Coordinates of C-alpha atoms in Angstrom, one line a residue:
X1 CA 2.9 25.9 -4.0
X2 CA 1.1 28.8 -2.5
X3 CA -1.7 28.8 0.0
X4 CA -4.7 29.9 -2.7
X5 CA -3.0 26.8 -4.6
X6 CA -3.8 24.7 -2.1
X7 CA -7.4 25.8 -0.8
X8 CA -8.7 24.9 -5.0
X9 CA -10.4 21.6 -4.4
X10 CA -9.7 20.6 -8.2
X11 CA -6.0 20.1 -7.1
X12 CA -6.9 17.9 -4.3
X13 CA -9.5 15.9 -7.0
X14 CA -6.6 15.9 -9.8
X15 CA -4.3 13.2 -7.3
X16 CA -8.0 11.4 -5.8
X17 CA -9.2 10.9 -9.3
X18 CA -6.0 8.5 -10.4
X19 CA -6.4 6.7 -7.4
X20 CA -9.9 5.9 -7.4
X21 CA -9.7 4.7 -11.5
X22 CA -6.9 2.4 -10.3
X23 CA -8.7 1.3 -7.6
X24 CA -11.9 0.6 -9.5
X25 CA -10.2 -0.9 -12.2
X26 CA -7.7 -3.5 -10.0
X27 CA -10.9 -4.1 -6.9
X28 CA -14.0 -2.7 -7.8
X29 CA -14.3 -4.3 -11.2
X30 CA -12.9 -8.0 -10.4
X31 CA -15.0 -8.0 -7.4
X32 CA -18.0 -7.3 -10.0
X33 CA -16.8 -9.7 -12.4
X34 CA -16.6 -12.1 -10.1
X35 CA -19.9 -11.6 -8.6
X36 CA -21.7 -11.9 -12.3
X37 CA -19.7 -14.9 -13.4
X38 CA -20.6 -16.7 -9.4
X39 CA -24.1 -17.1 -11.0
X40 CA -23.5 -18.4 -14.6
X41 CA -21.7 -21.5 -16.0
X42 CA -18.8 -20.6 -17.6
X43 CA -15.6 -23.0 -18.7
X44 CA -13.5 -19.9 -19.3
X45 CA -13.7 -20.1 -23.4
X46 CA -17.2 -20.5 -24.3
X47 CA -20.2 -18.2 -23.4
X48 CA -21.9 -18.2 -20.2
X49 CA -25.2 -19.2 -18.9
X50 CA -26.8 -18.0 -16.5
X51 CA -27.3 -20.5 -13.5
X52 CA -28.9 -18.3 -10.3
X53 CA -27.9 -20.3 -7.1
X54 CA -26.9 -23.3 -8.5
X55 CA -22.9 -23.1 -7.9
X56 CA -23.7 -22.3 -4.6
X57 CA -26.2 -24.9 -4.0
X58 CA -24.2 -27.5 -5.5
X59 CA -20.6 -26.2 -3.2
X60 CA -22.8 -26.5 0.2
X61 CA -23.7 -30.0 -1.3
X62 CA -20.5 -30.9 -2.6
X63 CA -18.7 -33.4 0.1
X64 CA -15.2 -32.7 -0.6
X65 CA -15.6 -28.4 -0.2
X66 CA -17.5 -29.0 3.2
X67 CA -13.9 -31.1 3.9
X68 CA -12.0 -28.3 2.9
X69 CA -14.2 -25.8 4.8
X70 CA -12.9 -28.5 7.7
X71 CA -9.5 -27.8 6.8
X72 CA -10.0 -24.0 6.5
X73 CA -10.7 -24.2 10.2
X74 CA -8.4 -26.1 11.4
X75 CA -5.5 -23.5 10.1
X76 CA -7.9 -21.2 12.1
X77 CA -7.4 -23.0 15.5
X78 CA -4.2 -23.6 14.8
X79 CA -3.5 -20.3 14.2
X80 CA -5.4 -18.9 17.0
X81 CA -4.8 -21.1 19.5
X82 CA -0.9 -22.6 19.1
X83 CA 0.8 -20.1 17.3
X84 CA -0.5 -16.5 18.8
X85 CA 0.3 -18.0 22.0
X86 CA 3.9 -18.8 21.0
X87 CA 4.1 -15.8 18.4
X88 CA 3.7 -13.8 22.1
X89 CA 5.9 -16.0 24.2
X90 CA 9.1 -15.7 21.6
X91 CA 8.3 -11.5 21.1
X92 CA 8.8 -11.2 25.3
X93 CA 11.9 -13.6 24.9
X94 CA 13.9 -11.5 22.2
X95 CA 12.3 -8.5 23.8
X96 CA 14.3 -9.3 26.9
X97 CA 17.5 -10.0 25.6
X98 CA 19.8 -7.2 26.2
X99 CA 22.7 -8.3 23.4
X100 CA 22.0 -9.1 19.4
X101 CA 18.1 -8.2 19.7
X102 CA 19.0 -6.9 16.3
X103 CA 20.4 -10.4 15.1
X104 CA 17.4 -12.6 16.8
X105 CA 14.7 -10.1 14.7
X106 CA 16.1 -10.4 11.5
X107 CA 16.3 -14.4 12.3
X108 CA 12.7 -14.9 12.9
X109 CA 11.5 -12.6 10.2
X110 CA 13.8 -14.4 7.2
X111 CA 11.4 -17.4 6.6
X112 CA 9.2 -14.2 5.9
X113 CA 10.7 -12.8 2.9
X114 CA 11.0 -16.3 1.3
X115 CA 8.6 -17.3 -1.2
X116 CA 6.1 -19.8 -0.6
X117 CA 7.7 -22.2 -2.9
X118 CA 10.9 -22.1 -1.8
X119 CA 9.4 -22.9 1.8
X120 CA 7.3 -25.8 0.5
X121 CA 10.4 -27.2 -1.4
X122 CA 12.6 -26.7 1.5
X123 CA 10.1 -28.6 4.2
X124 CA 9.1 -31.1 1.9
X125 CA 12.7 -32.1 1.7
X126 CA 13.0 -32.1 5.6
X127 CA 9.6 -34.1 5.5
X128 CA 11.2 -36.4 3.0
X129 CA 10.6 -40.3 4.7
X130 CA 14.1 -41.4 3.5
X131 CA 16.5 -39.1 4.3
X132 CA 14.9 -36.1 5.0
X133 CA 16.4 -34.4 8.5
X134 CA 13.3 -34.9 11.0
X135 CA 13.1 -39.3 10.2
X136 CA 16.8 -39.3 10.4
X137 CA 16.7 -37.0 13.6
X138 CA 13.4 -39.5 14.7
X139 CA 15.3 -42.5 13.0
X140 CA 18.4 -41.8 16.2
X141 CA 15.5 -41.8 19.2
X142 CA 14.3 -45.2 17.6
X143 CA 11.2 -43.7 15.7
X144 CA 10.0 -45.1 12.8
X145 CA 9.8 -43.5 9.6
X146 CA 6.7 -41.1 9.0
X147 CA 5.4 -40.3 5.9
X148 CA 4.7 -36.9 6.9
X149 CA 3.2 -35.6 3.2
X150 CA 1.7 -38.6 1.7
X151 CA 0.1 -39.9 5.3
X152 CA -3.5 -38.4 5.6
X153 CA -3.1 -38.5 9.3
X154 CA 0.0 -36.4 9.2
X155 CA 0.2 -34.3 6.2
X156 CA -2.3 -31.4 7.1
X157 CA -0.1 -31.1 10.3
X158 CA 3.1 -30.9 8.2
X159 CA 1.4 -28.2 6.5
X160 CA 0.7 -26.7 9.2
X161 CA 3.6 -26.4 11.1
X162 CA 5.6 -25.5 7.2
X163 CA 2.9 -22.0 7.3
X164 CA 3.4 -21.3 10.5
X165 CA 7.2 -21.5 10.4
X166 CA 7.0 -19.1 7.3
X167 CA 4.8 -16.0 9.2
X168 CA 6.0 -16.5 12.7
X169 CA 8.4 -14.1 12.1
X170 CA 6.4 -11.3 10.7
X171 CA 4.1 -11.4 13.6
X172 CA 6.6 -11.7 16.4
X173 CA 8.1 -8.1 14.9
X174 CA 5.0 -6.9 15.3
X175 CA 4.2 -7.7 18.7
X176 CA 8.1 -6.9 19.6
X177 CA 7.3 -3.3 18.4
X178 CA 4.7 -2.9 20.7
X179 CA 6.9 -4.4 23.6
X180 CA 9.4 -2.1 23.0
X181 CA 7.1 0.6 22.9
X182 CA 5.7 0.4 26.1
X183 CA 8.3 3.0 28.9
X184 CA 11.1 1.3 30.8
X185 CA 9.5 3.4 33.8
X186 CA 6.3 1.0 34.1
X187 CA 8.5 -2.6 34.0
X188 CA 11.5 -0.5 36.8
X189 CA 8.3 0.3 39.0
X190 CA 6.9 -3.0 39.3
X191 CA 10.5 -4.6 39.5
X192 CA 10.9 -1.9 42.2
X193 CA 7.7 -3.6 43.9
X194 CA 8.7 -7.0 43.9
X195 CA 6.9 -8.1 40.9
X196 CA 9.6 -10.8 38.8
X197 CA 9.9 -11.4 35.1
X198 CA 6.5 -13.8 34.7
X199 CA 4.5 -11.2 36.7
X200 CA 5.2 -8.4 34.6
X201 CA 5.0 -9.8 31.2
X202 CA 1.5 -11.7 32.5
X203 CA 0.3 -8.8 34.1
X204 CA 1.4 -5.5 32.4
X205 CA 3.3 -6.1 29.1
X206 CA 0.9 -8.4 27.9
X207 CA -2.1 -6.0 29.0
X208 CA -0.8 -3.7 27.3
X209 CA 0.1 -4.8 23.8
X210 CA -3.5 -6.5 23.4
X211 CA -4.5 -4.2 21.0
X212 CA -1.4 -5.3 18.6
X213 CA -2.4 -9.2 19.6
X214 CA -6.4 -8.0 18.5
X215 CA -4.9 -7.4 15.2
X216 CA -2.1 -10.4 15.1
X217 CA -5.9 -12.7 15.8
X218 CA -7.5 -11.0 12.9
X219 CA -5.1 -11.3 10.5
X220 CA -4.6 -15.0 11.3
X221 CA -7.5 -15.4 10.4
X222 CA -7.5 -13.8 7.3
X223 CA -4.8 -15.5 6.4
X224 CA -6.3 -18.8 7.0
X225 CA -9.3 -18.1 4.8
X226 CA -7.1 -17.7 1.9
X227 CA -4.0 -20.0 2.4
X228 CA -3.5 -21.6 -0.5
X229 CA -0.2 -21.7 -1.8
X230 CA 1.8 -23.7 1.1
X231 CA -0.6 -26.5 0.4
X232 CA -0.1 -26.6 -3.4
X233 CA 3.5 -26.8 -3.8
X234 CA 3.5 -29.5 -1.1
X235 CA 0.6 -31.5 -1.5
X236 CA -1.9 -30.3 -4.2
X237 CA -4.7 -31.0 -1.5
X238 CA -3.4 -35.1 -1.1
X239 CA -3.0 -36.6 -0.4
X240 CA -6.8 -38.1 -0.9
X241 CA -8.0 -34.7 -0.1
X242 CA -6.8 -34.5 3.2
X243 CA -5.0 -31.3 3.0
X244 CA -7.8 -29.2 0.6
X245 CA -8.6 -26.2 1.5
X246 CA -11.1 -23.6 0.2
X247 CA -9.0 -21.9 -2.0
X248 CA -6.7 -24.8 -3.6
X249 CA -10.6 -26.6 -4.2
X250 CA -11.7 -23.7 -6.3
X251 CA -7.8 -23.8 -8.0
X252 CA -8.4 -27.3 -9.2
X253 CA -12.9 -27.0 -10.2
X254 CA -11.6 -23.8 -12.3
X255 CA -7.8 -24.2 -13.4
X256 CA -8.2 -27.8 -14.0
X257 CA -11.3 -28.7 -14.5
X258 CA -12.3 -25.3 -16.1
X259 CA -15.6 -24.6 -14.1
X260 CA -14.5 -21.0 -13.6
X261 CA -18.2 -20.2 -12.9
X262 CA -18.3 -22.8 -9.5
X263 CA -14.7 -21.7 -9.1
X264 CA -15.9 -17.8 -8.9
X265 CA -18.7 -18.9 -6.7
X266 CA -16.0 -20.4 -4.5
X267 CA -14.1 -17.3 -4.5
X268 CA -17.1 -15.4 -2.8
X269 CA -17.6 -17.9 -0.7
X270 CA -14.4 -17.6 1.1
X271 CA -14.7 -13.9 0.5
X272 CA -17.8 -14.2 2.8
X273 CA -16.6 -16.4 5.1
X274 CA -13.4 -14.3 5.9
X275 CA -15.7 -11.4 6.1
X276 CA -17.9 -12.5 8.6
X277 CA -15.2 -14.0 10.9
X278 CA -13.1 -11.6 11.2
X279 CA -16.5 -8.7 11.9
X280 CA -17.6 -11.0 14.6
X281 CA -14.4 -11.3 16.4
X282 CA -14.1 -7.5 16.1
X283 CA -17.3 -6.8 17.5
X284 CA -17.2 -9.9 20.3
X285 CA -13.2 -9.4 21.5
X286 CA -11.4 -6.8 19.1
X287 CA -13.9 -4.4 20.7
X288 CA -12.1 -3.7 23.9
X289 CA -8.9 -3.8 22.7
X290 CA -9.0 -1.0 20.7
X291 CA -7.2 1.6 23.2
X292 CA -4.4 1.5 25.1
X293 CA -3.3 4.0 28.1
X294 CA -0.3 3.8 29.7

């Protein structure tokens, strides 16, 4: 392709132009769709009525969506607060290992490449009271069985611990890419300087991967807005509502009940709610760990 070829901006328009039609016709026009049908009352078959605010009104006054909204944020804290921290304390142990890094990688990041189903069916039946491994592993120590999915008090934990089993693994590759990124020369310095193992993972490698951990926060997040398929192959949002969350609640008013217009209203909602987070921790602590210097 010549150089007057490339200078004609109708070339550069005939590869934009696909890309933008499928783009408007996968994002653009759902997202539209959507936004019409929030504000109507619509069972999916017959025709729809407009409704203004009133699927909106009646969520923020509907007991068991404020629940889930609960539930929404404890996968938040949860994910923020017990599994970052340990996401970063298992990338600086593999990152450290001198033989099979290769082997402990791909070991973390299989749960990854499973589906969500074949996790849920797989913990359920280590959850299972009977003879599932953790009550016969408890069941030796003198423990009790625990009903871990059909206990209120137990079963969003379960679920919690299942999701963060399955994307542990994705994460810690991430971070472990930036580890490894950073130049022997900095970690031989400070070893040449006294500093031990803790001291230089506390106070340079971790520095410097913040702006990898920045983005490991904000897609935690994201992903807890719209977790939804860990909790219905487990527990459907039981049991008694204890494990709803945002998404499987507007699964169950539109798929089952057929109030696709609340169930679109729904949609937005955790559209907006994911939105907003996610901006203000950019702007509050994303902010300064954008850049990185060595």
């Amino acid at each position: 392709m010549s150089k007057d070829v490339l200078k004609n901006p109708w070339i550069y328009l005939l590869f934009i132009v696909p890309t933008i039609a499928l783009y408007f016709l996968f994002f653009i026009y759902p997202m539209g769709s959507s936004a019409f049908y929030a504000f109507t009352d619509w069972s999916g078959l017959d025709s729809t009525k407009f409704i203004g605010l009133h699927n909106f009104r009646e969520a923020f006054g509907d007991v068991d969506f404020r629940h889930s909204i609960v539930n929404n944020l404890w996968f938040i804290v949860f994910s923020v607060f017990i599994q970052v921290p340990m996401i970063i304390f298992f990338a600086l142990l593999i990152g450290n290992v001198k033989r099979l890094q290769g082997f402990y990688k791909t070991t973390v990041f299989m749960p990854s490449i499973l589906s969500t189903s074949v996790i849920g069916i797989l913990w359920s039946f280590i959850y299972e009271p009977e003879v599932g491994f953790l009550n016969t592993f408890l069941g030796k120590l003198g423990i009790s069985p625990i009903y871990w999915l059909s206990d209120p008090h137990w079963a969003m934990f379960s679920i919690l611990m299942t999701n963060a089993w399955q994307w542990m693994g994705f994460y810690i590759v991430l971070v472990l890419a930036a580890i490894l990124a950073i130049p022997k020369e900095i970690n031989e310095a400070a070893a040449i300087d006294g500093a031990n193992a803790f001291q230089q993972a506390v106070r340079i490698t971790v520095p410097l991967i913040r702006p990898i951990i920045s983005v490991v926060v904000m897609l935690s997040i994201a992903g807890a807005m719209r977790v939804v398929d860990i909790v219905l192959v487990m527990t459907d949002g039981g049991p008694v509502g204890s494990t709803e969350v945002m998404a499987s609640y507007m699964v169950h008013r539109s798929i089952k009940i057929g109030q696709f217009g609340y169930g679109t209203a729904i949609s937005l909602i955790i559209f907006a709610f994911a939105l907003i987070l996610t901006s203000l921790y950019q702007l509050t602590f994303g902010r300064n760990s954008e850049r990185i210097e060595y």
